[in-house]
mmCIF file of C-alpha atoms in Angstrom:
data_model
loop_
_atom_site.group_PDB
_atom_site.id
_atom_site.type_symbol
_atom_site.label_atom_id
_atom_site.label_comp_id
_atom_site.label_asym_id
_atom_site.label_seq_id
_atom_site.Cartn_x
_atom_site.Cartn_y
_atom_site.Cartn_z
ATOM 1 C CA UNK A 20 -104.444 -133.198 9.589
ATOM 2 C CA UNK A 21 -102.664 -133.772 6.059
ATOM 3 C CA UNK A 22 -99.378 -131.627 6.294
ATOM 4 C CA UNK A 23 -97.344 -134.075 3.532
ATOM 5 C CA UNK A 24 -98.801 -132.083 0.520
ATOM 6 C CA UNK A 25 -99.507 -128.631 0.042
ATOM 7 C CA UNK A 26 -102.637 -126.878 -0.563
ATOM 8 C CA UNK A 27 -103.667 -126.373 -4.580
ATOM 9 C CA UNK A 28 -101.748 -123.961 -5.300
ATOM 10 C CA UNK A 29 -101.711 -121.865 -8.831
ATOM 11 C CA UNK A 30 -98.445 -121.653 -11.040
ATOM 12 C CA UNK A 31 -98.386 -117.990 -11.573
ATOM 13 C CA UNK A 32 -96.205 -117.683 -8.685
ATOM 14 C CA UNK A 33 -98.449 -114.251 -7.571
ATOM 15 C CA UNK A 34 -98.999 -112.897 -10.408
ATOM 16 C CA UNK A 35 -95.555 -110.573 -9.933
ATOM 17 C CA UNK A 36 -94.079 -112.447 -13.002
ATOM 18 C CA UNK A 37 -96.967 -112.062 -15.104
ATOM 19 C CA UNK A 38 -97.626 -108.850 -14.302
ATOM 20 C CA UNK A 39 -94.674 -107.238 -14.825
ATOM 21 C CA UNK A 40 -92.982 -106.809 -10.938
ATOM 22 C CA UNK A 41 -89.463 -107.553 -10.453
ATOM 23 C CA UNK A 42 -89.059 -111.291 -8.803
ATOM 24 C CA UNK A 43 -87.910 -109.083 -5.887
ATOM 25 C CA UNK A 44 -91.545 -108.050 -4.807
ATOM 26 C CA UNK A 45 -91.127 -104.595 -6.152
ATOM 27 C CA UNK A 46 -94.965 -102.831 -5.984
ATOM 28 C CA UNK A 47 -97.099 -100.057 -4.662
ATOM 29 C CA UNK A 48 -95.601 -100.491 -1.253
ATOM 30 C CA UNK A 49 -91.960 -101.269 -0.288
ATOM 31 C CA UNK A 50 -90.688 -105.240 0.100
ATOM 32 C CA UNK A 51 -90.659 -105.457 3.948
ATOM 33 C CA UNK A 52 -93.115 -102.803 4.754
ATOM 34 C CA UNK A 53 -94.923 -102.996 8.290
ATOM 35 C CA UNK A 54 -98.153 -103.309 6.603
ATOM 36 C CA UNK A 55 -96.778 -106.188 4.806
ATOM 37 C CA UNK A 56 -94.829 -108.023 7.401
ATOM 38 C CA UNK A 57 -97.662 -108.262 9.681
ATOM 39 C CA UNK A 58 -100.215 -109.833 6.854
ATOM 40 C CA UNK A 59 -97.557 -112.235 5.982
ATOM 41 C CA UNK A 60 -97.227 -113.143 9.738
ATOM 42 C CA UNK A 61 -100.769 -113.533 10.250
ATOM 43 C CA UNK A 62 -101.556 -115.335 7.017
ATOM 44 C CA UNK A 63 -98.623 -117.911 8.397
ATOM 45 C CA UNK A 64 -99.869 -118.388 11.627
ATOM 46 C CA UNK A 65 -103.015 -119.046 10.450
ATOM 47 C CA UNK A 66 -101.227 -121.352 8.055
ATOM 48 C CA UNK A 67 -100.002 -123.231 10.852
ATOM 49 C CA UNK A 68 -102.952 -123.886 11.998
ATOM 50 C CA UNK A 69 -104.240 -125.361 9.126
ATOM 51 C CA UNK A 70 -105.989 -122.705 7.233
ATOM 52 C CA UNK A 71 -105.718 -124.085 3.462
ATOM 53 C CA UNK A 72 -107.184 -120.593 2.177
ATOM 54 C CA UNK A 73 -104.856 -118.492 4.534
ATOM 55 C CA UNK A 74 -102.020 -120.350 3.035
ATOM 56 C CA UNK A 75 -103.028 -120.062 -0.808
ATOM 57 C CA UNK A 76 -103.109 -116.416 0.139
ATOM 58 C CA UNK A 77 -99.541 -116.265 1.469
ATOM 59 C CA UNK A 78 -98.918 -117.969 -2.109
ATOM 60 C CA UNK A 79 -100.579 -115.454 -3.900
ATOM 61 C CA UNK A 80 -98.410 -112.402 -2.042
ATOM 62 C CA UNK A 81 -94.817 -114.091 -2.098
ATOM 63 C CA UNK A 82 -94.304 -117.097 -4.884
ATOM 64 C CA UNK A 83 -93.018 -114.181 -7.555
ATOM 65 C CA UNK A 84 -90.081 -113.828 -4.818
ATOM 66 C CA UNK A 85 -89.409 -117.456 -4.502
ATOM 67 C CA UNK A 86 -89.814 -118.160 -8.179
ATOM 68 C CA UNK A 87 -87.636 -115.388 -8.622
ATOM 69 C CA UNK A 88 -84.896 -116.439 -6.377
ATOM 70 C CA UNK A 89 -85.080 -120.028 -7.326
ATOM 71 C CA UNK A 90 -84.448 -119.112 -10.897
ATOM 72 C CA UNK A 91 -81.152 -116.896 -10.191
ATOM 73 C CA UNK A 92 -79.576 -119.527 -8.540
ATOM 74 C CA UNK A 93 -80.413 -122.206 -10.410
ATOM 75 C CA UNK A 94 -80.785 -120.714 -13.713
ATOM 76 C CA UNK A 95 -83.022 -123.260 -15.189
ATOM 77 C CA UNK A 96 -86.602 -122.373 -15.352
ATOM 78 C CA UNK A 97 -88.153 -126.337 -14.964
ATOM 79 C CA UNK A 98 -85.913 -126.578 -11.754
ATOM 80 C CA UNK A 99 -87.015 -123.086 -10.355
ATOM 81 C CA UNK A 100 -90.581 -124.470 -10.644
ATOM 82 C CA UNK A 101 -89.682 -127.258 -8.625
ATOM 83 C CA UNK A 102 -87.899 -125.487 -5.864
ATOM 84 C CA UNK A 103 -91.043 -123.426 -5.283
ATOM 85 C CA UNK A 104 -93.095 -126.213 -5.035
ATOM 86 C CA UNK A 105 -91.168 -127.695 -2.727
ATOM 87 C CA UNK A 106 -90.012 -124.413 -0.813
ATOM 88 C CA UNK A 107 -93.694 -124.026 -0.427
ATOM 89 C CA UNK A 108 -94.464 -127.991 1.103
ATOM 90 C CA UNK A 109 -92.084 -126.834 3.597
ATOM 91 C CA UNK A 110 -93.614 -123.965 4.564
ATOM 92 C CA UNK A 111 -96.680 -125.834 4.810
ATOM 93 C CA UNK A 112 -95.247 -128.598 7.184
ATOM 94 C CA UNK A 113 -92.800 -125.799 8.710
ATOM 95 C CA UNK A 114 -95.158 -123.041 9.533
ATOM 96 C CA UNK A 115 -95.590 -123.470 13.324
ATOM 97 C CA UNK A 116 -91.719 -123.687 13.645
ATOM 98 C CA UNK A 117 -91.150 -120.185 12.195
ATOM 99 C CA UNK A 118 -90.056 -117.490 14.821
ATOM 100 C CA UNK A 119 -90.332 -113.945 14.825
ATOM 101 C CA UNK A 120 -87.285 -113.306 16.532
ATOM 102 C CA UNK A 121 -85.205 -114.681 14.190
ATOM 103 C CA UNK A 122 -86.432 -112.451 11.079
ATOM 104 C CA UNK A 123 -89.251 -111.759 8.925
ATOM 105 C CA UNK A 124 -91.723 -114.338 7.733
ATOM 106 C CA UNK A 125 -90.318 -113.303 3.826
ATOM 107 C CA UNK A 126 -87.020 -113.591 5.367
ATOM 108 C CA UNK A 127 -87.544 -116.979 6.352
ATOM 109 C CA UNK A 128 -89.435 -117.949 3.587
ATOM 110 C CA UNK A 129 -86.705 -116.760 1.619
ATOM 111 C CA UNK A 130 -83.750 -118.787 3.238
ATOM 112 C CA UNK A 131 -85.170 -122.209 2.570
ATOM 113 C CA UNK A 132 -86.156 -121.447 -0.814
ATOM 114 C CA UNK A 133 -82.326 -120.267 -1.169
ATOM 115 C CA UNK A 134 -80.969 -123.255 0.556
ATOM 116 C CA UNK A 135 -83.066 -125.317 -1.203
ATOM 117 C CA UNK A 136 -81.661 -123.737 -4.671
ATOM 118 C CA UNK A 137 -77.998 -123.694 -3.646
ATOM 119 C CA UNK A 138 -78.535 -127.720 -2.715
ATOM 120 C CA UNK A 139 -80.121 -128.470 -5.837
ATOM 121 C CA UNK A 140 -77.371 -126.888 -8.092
ATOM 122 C CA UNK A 141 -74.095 -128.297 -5.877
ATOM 123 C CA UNK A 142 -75.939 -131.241 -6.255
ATOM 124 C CA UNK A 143 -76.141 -131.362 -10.056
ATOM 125 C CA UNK A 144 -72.486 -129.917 -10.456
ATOM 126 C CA UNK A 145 -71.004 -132.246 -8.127
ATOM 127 C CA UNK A 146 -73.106 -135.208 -9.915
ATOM 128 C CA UNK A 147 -71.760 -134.168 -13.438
ATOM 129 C CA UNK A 148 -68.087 -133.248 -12.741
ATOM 130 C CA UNK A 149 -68.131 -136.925 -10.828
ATOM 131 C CA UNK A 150 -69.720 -138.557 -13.641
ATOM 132 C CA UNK A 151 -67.384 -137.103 -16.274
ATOM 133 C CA UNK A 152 -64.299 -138.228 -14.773
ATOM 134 C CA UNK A 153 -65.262 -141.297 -13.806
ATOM 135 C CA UNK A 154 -66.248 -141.510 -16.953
ATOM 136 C CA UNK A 155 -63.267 -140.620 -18.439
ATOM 137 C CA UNK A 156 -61.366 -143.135 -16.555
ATOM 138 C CA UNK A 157 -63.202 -146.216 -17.427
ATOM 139 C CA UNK A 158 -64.335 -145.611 -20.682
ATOM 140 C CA UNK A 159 -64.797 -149.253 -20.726
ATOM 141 C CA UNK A 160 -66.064 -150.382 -18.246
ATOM 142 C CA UNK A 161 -69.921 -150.042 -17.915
ATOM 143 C CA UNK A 162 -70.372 -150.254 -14.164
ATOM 144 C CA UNK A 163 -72.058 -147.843 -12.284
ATOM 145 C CA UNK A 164 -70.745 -145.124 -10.101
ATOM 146 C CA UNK A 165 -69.026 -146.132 -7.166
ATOM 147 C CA UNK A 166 -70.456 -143.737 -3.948
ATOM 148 C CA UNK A 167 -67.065 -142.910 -3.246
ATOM 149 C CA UNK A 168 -66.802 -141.388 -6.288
ATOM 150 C CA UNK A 169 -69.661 -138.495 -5.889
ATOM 151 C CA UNK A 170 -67.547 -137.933 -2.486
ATOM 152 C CA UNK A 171 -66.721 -134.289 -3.252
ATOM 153 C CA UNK A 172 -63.016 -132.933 -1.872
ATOM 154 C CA UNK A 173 -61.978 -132.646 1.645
ATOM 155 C CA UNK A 174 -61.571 -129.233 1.458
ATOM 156 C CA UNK A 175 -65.336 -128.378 0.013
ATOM 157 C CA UNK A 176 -66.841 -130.779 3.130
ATOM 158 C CA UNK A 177 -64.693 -128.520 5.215
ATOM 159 C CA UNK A 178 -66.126 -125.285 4.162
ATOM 160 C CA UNK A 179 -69.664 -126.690 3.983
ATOM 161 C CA UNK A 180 -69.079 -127.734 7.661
ATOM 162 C CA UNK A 181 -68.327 -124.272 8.618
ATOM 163 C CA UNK A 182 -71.027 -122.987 6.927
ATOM 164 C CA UNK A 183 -73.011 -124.823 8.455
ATOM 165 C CA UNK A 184 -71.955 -123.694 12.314
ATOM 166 C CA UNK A 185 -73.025 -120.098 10.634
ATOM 167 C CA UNK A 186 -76.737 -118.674 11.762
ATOM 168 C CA UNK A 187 -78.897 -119.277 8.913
ATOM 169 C CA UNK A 188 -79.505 -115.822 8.327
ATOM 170 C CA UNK A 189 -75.787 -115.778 7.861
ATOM 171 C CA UNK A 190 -75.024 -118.486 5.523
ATOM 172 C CA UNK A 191 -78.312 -117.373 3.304
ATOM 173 C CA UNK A 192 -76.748 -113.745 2.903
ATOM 174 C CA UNK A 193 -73.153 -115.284 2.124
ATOM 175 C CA UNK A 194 -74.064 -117.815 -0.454
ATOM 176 C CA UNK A 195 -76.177 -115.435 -2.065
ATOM 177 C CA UNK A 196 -73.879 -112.961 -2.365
ATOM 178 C CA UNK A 197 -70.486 -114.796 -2.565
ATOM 179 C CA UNK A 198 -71.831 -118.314 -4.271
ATOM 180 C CA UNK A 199 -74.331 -116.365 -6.931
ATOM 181 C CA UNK A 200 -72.699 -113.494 -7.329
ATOM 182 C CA UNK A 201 -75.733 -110.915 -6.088
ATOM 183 C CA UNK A 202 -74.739 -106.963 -4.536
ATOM 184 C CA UNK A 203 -75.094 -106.512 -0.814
ATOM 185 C CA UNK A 204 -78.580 -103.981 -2.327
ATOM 186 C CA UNK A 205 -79.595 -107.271 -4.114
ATOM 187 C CA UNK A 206 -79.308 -109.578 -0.991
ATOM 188 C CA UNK A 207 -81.361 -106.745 1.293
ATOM 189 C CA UNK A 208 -84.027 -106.225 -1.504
ATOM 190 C CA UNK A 209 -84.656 -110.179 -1.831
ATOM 191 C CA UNK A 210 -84.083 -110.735 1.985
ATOM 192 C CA UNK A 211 -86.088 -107.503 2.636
ATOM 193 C CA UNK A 212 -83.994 -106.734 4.947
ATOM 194 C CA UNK A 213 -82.630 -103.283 5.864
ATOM 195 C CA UNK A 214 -78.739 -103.261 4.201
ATOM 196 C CA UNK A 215 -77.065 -102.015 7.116
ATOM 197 C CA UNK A 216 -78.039 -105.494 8.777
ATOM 198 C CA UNK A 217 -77.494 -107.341 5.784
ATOM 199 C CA UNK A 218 -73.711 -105.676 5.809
ATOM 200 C CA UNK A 219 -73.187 -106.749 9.319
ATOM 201 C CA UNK A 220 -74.649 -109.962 8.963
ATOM 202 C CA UNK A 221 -72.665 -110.505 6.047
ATOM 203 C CA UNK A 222 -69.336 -109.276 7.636
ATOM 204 C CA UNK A 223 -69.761 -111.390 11.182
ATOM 205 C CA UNK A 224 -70.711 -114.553 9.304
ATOM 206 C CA UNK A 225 -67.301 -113.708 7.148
ATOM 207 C CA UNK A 226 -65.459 -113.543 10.963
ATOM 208 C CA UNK A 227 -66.928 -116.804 11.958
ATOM 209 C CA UNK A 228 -66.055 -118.831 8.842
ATOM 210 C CA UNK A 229 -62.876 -118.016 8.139
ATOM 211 C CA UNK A 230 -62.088 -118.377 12.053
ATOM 212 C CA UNK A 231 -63.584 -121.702 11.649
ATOM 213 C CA UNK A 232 -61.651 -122.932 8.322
ATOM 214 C CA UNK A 233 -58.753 -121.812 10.279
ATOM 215 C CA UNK A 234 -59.306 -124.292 13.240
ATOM 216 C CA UNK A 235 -60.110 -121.699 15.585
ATOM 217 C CA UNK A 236 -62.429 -121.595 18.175
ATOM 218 C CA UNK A 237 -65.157 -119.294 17.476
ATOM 219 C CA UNK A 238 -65.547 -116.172 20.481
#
């Protein structure tokens, strides 16, 4: 089976843009809800399996999120579009690797799209701030960029290596609310996740890092 390209998939992004719902999922029924969790879960497994029409359908229901979140991180609508469509190739090749245990399938779904965002915008900044002072540098001299150059700091590989040692669930909930500025409300609503847990999440992953920038061992 074909897993390197997605499904056809439509560019409303579920019809919550167009429609008028917040990029949040906001609806008749709660982001999150039981009701909802479960179709999502099935509509993945089935996805996993290879159900093309299972998989447009998980589309359908959660793309207004992803779009959504995309486009708050990355602020740039062309960009956003792109992050979705890859978000949702991964989810594609990725399905059978998703577990329960770890969160819901919107949670999950969620996190790479948001990883995938945060990438694409360090990325761009660290490509740009390079450029210009290489640039500034050697005016004259029409070479291009050495890779050392685009090397960013010692301290930034640092606290991406931390991050890194972080759960996933952890590092998602940081960077969205630390790196893009969003309340803890705003990180449960997107996450749909209840904000008690996204407070705890938040404040253990905060223990772990700074433990870890510190050069201790994490216990």
């Amino acid at each position: 089976m074909d897993r390197t390209a997605t499904p056809e998939l439509g560019r409303g992004y579920g019809g919550g843009v167009t429609s008028g719902h917040a990029a949040t999922g906001d609806d008749d029924r709660p982001a999150g809800s039981t009701s909802e969790a479960s179709t999502l879960r099935d509509l993945l497994t089935a996805s996993s399996g290879g159900d093309r029409a299972a998989f447009s359908q998980l589309y359908d229901l959660t793309s207004a999120r992803i779009y959504g979140l995309a486009l708050r991180v990355i602020r740039d609508v062309h960009y956003a579009e792109e992050i979705v469509q890859e978000s949702y190739l991964q989810y594609w090749q990725k399905a059978d690797q998703y577990q329960p245990s770890r969160g819901s399938v919107i949670t999950w779904m969620m996190t790479i799209a948001h990883r995938r965002a945060v990438d694409r915008v360090r990325t761009e900044e660290l490509q740009q701030r390079k450029a210009a002072e290489y640039g500034a540098g050697n005016a004259s001299t029409p070479h291009p960029i050495p890779l050392e150059v685009v090397v960013d700091r010692e301290e930034t590989r640092t606290l991406h290596t931390c991050l890194d040692r972080l759960t996933e669930l952890q590092r998602a909930s940081i960077e969205m609310s630390y790196f893009n500025g969003m309340t803890y409300p705003e990180v449960a609503a997107v996450t749909s996740t209840p904000l008690p847990t996204i407070k705890s999440r938040i404040r253990d992953g905060l223990r772990r890092l700074k433990k870890c920038l510190h050069g201790e061992a994490d216990g």
